[in-house]
PDB file of C-alpha atoms in Angstrom:
ATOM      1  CA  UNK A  25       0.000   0.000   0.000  1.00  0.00           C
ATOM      2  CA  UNK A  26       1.346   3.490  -0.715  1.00  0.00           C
ATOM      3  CA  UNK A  27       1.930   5.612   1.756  1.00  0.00           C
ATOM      4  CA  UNK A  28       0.833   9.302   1.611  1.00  0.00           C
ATOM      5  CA  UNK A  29       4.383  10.794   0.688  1.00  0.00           C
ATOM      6  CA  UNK A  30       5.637   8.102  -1.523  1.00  0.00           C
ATOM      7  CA  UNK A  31       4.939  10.565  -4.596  1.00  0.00           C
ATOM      8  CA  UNK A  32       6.429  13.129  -2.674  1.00  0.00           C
ATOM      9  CA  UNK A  33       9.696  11.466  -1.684  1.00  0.00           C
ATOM     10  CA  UNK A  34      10.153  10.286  -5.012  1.00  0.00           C
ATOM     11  CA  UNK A  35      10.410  14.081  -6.120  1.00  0.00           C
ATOM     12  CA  UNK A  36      12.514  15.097  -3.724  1.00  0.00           C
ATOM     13  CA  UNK A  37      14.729  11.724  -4.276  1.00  0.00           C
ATOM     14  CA  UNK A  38      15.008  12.604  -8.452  1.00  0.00           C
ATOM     15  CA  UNK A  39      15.884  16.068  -7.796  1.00  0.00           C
ATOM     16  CA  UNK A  40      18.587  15.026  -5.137  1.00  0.00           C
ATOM     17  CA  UNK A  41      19.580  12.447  -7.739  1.00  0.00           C
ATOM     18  CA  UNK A  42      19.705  13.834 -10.663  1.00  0.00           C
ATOM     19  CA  UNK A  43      19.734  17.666 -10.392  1.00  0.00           C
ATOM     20  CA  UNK A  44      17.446  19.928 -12.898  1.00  0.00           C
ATOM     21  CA  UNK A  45      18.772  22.770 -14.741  1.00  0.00           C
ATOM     22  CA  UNK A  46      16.887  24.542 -11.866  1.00  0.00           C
ATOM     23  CA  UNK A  47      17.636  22.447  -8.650  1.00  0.00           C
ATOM     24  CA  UNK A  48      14.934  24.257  -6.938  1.00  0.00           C
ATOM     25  CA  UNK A  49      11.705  22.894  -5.411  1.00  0.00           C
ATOM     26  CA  UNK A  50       9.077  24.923  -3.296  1.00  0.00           C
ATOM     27  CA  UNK A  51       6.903  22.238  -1.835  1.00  0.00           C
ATOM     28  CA  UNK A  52       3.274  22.905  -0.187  1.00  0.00           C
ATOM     29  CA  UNK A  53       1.783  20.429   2.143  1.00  0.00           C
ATOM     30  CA  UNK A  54      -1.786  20.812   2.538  1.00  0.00           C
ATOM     31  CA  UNK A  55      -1.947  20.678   6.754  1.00  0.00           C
ATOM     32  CA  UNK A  56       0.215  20.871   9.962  1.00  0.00           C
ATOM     33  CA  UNK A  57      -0.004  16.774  10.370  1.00  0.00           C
ATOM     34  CA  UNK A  58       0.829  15.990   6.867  1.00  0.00           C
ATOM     35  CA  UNK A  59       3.734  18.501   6.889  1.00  0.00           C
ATOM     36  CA  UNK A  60       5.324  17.046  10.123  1.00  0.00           C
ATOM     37  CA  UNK A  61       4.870  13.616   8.837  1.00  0.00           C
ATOM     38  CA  UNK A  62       6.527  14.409   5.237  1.00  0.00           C
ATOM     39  CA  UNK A  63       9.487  16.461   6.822  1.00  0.00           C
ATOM     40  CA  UNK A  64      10.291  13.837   9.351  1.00  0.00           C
ATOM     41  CA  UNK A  65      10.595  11.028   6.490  1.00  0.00           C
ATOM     42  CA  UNK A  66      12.602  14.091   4.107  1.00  0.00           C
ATOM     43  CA  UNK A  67      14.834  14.626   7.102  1.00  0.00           C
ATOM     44  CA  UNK A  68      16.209  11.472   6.369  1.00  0.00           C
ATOM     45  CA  UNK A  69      17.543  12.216   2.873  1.00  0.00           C
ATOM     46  CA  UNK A  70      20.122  15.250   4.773  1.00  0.00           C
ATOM     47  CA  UNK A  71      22.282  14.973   7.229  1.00  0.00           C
ATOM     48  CA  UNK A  72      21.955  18.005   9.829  1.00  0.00           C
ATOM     49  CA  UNK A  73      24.459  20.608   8.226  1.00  0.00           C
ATOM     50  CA  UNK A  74      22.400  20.412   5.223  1.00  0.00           C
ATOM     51  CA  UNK A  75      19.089  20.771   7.336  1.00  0.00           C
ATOM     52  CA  UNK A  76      17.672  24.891   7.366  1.00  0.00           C
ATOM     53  CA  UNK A  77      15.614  25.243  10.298  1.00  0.00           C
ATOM     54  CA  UNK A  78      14.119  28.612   9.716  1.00  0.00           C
ATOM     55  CA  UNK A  79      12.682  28.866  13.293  1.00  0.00           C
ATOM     56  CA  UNK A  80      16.050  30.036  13.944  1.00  0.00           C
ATOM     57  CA  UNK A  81      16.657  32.274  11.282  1.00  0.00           C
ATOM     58  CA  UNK A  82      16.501  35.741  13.486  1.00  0.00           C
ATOM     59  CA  UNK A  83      20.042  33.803  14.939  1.00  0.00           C
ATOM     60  CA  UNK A  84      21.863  33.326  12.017  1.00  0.00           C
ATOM     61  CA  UNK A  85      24.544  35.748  11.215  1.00  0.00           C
ATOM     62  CA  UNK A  86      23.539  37.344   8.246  1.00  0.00           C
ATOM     63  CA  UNK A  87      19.915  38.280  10.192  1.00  0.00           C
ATOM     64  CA  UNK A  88      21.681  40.034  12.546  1.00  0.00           C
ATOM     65  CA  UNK A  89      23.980  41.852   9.985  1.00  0.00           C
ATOM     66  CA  UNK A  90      21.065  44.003   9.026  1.00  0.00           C
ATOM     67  CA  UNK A  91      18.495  42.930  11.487  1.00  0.00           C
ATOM     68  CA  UNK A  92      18.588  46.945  12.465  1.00  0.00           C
ATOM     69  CA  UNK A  93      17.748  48.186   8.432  1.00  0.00           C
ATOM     70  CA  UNK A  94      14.939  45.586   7.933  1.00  0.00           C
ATOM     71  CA  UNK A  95      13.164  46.844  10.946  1.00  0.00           C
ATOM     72  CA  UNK A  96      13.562  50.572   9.837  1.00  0.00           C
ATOM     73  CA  UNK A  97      12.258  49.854   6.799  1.00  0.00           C
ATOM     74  CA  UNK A  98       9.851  48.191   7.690  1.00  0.00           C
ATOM     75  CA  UNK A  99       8.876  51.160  10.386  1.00  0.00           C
ATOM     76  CA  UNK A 100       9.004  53.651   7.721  1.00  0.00           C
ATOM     77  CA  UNK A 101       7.209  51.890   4.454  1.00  0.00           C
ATOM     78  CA  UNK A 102       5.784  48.288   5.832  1.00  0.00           C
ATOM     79  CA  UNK A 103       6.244  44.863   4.846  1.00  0.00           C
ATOM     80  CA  UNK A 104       4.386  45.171   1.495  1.00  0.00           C
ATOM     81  CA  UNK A 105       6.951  47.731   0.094  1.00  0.00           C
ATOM     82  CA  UNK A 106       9.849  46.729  -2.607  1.00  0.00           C
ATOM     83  CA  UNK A 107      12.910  47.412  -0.511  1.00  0.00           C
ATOM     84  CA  UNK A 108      11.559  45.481   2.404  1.00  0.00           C
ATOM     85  CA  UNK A 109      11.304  42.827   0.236  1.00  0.00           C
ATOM     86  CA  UNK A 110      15.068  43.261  -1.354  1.00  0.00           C
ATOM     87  CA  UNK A 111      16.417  43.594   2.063  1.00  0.00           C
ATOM     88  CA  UNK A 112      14.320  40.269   3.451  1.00  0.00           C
ATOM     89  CA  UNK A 113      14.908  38.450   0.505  1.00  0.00           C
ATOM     90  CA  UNK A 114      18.930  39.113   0.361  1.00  0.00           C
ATOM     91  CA  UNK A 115      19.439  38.053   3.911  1.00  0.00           C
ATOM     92  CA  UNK A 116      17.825  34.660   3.306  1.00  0.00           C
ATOM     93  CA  UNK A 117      19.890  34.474   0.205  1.00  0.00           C
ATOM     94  CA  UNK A 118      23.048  35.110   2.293  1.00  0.00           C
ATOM     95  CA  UNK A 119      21.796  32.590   4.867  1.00  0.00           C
ATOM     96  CA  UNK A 120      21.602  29.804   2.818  1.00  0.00           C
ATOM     97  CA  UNK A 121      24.880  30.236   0.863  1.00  0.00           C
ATOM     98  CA  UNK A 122      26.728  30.597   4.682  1.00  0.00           C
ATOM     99  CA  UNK A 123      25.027  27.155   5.417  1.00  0.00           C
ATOM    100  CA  UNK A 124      26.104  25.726   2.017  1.00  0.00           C
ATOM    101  CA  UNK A 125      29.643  27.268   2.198  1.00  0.00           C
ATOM    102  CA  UNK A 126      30.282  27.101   5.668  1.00  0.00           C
ATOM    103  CA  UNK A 127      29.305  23.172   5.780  1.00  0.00           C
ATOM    104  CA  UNK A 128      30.211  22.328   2.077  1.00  0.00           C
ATOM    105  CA  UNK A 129      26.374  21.340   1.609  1.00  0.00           C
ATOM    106  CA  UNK A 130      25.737  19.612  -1.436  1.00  0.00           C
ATOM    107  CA  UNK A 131      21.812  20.017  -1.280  1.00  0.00           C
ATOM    108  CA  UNK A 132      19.669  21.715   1.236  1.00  0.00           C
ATOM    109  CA  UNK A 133      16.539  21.094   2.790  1.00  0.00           C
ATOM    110  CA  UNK A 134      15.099  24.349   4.810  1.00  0.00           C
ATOM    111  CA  UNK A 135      11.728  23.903   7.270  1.00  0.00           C
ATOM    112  CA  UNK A 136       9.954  25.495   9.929  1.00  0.00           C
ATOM    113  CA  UNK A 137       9.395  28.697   8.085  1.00  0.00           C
ATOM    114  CA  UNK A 138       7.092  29.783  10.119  1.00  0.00           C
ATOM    115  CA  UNK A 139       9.020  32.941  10.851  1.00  0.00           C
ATOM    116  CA  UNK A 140       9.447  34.085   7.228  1.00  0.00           C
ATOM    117  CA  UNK A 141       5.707  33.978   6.832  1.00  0.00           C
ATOM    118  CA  UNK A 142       5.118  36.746   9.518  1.00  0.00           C
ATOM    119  CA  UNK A 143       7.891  38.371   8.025  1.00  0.00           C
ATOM    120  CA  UNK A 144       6.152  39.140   5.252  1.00  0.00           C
ATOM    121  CA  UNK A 145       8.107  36.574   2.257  1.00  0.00           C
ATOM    122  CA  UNK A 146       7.295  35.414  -0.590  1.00  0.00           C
ATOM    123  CA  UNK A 147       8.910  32.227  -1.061  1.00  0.00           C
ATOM    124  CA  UNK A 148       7.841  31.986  -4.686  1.00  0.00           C
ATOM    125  CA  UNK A 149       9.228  35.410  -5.139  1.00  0.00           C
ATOM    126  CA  UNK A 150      12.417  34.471  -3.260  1.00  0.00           C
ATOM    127  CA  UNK A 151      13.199  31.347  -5.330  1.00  0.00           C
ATOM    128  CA  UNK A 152      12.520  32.830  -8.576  1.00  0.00           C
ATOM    129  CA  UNK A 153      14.397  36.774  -8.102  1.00  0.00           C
ATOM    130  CA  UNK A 154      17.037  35.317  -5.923  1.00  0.00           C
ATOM    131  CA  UNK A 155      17.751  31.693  -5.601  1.00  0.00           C
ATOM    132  CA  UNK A 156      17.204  30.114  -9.014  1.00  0.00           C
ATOM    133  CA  UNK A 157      19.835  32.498 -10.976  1.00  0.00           C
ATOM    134  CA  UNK A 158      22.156  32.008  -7.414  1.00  0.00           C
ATOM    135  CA  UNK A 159      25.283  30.963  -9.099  1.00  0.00           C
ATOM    136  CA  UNK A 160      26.679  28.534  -6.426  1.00  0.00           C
ATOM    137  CA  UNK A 161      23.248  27.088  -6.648  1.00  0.00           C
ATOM    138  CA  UNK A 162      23.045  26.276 -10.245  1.00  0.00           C
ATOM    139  CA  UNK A 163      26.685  26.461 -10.722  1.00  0.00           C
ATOM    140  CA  UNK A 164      27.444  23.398  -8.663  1.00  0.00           C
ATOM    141  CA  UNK A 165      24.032  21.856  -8.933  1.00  0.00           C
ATOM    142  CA  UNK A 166      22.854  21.949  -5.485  1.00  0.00           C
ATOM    143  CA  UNK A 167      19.149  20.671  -4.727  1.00  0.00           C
ATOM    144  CA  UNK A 168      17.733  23.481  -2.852  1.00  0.00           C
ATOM    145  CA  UNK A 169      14.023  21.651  -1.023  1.00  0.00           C
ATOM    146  CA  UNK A 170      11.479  24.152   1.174  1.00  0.00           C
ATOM    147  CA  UNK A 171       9.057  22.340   2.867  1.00  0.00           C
ATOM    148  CA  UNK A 172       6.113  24.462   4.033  1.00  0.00           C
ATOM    149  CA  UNK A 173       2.300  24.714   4.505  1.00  0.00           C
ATOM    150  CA  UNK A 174       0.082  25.975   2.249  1.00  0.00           C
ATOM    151  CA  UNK A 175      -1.944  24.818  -1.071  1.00  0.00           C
ATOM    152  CA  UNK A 176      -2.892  25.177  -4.421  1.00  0.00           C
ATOM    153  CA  UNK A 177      -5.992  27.763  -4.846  1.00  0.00           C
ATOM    154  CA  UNK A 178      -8.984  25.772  -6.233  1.00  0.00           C
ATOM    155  CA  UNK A 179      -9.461  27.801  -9.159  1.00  0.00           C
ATOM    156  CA  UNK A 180      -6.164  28.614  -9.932  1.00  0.00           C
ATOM    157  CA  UNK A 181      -3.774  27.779 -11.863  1.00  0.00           C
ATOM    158  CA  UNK A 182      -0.933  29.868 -10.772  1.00  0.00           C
ATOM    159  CA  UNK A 183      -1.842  31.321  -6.639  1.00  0.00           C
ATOM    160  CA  UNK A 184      -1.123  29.199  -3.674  1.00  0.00           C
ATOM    161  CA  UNK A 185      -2.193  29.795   0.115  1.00  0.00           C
ATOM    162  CA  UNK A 186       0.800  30.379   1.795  1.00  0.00           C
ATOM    163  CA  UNK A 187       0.794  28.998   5.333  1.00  0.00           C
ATOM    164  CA  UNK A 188      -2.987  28.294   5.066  1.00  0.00           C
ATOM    165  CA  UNK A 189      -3.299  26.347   8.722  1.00  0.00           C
ATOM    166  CA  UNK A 190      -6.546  25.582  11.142  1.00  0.00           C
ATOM    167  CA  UNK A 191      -6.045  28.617  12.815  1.00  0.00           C
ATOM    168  CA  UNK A 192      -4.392  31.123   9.587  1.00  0.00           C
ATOM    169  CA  UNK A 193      -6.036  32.080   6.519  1.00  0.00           C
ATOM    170  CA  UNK A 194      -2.684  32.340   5.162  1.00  0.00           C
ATOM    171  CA  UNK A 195      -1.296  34.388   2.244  1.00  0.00           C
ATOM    172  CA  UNK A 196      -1.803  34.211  -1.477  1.00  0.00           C
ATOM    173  CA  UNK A 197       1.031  34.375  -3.830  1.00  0.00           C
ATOM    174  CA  UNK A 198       1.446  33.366  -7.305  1.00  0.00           C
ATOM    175  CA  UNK A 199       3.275  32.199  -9.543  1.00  0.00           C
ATOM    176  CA  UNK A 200       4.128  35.647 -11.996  1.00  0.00           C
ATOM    177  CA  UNK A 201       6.506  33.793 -13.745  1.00  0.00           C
ATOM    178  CA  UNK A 202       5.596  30.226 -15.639  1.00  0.00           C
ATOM    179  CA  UNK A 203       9.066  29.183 -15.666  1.00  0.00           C
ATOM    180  CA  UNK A 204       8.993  28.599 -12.130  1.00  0.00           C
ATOM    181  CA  UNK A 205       5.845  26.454 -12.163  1.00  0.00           C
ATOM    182  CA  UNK A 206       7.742  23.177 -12.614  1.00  0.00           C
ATOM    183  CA  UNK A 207       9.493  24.366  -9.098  1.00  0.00           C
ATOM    184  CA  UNK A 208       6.884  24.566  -7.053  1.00  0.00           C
ATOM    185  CA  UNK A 209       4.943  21.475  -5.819  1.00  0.00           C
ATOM    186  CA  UNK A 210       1.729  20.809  -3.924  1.00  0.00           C
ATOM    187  CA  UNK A 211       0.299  17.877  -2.176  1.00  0.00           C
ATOM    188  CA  UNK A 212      -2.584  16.684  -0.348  1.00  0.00           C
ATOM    189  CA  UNK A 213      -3.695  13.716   1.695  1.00  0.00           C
ATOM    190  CA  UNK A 214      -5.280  10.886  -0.054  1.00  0.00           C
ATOM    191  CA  UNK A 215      -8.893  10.826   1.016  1.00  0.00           C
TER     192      UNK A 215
END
């Protein structure tokens, strides 16, 4: 019998593998209970240096770099406004290359993103303007995997609900760009 993430793991297992052009994949899990149960079976596939644990993000080095702009800009314009955005979306970028350089990571799995989500990201904006042109990324082939919550508007063929949960409504975002659409993944529980 097939087990609710066998499609899932096989994704994740053919990108690892055998590493698209873009080694990207943005993957939304329907619920809190399917999510847990996917990313403890994806753990597996990393070892820890290669593990992104976003609930510690605000620790990380390049967060506190420019920790102190962020929340001035923020203050002055919101989240919704472009250099917010930049600024968010380059110290993530940095983030991840420190954990791929600093740990010679050859793919990278990054959870608990909880704390992105209030921050305001995009991570389909994120992946597309910053990670899938990141040279050390494509460069050297590295499987970049995000695990989060959200899913796949009904009626839509290009907006997701980003951290849709029991108790959030979430976020839409979409897809602007249709070369990205290959990246980004959803699944649901078999009923």
């Amino acid at each position: 019998m097939l087990k609710p993430t066998d499609e899932l793991m096989a994704e994740i297992t053919r990108v690892i593998n055998t590493p698209p052009s873009r080694p990207i994949r943005l993957i939304f899990l329907e619920n809190e209970i399917f999510y847990e149960m996917a990313q403890n079976q994806v753990k597996e596939l990393f070892v820890p240096k290669e593990i992104i644990n976003m609930s510690e993000f605000m620790e990380c080095g390049a967060w506190k770099e420019r920790e102190d702009e962020l929340i001035k800009i923020e203050e002055k314009y919101g989240q919704e406004h472009r250099r917010y955005t930049q600024v968010l979306c380059e110290i993530i970028e940095k983030a991840i290359v420190d954990v791929i350089k600093n740990n010679n990571a050859e793919k990278i799995l990054i959870i608990q993103d909880e704390t992105l989500f209030t921050l305001g990201l995009d991570p389909i904006h994120f992946l597309l303007a910053y990670m899938s042109e990141n040279q050390l990324i494509v460069n050297e082939s590295i499987p970049l995997i995000w695990l989060t919550i959200g899913t796949k508007e009904d009626y839509s063929v290009n907006e997701y609900c980003y951290y849709k949960t029991e108790t959030t409504n979430g976020r839409v975002i979409k897809i602007e760009q249709s070369t990205l659409s290959s990246c980004v993944k959803d699944y649901k529980l078999p009923e």
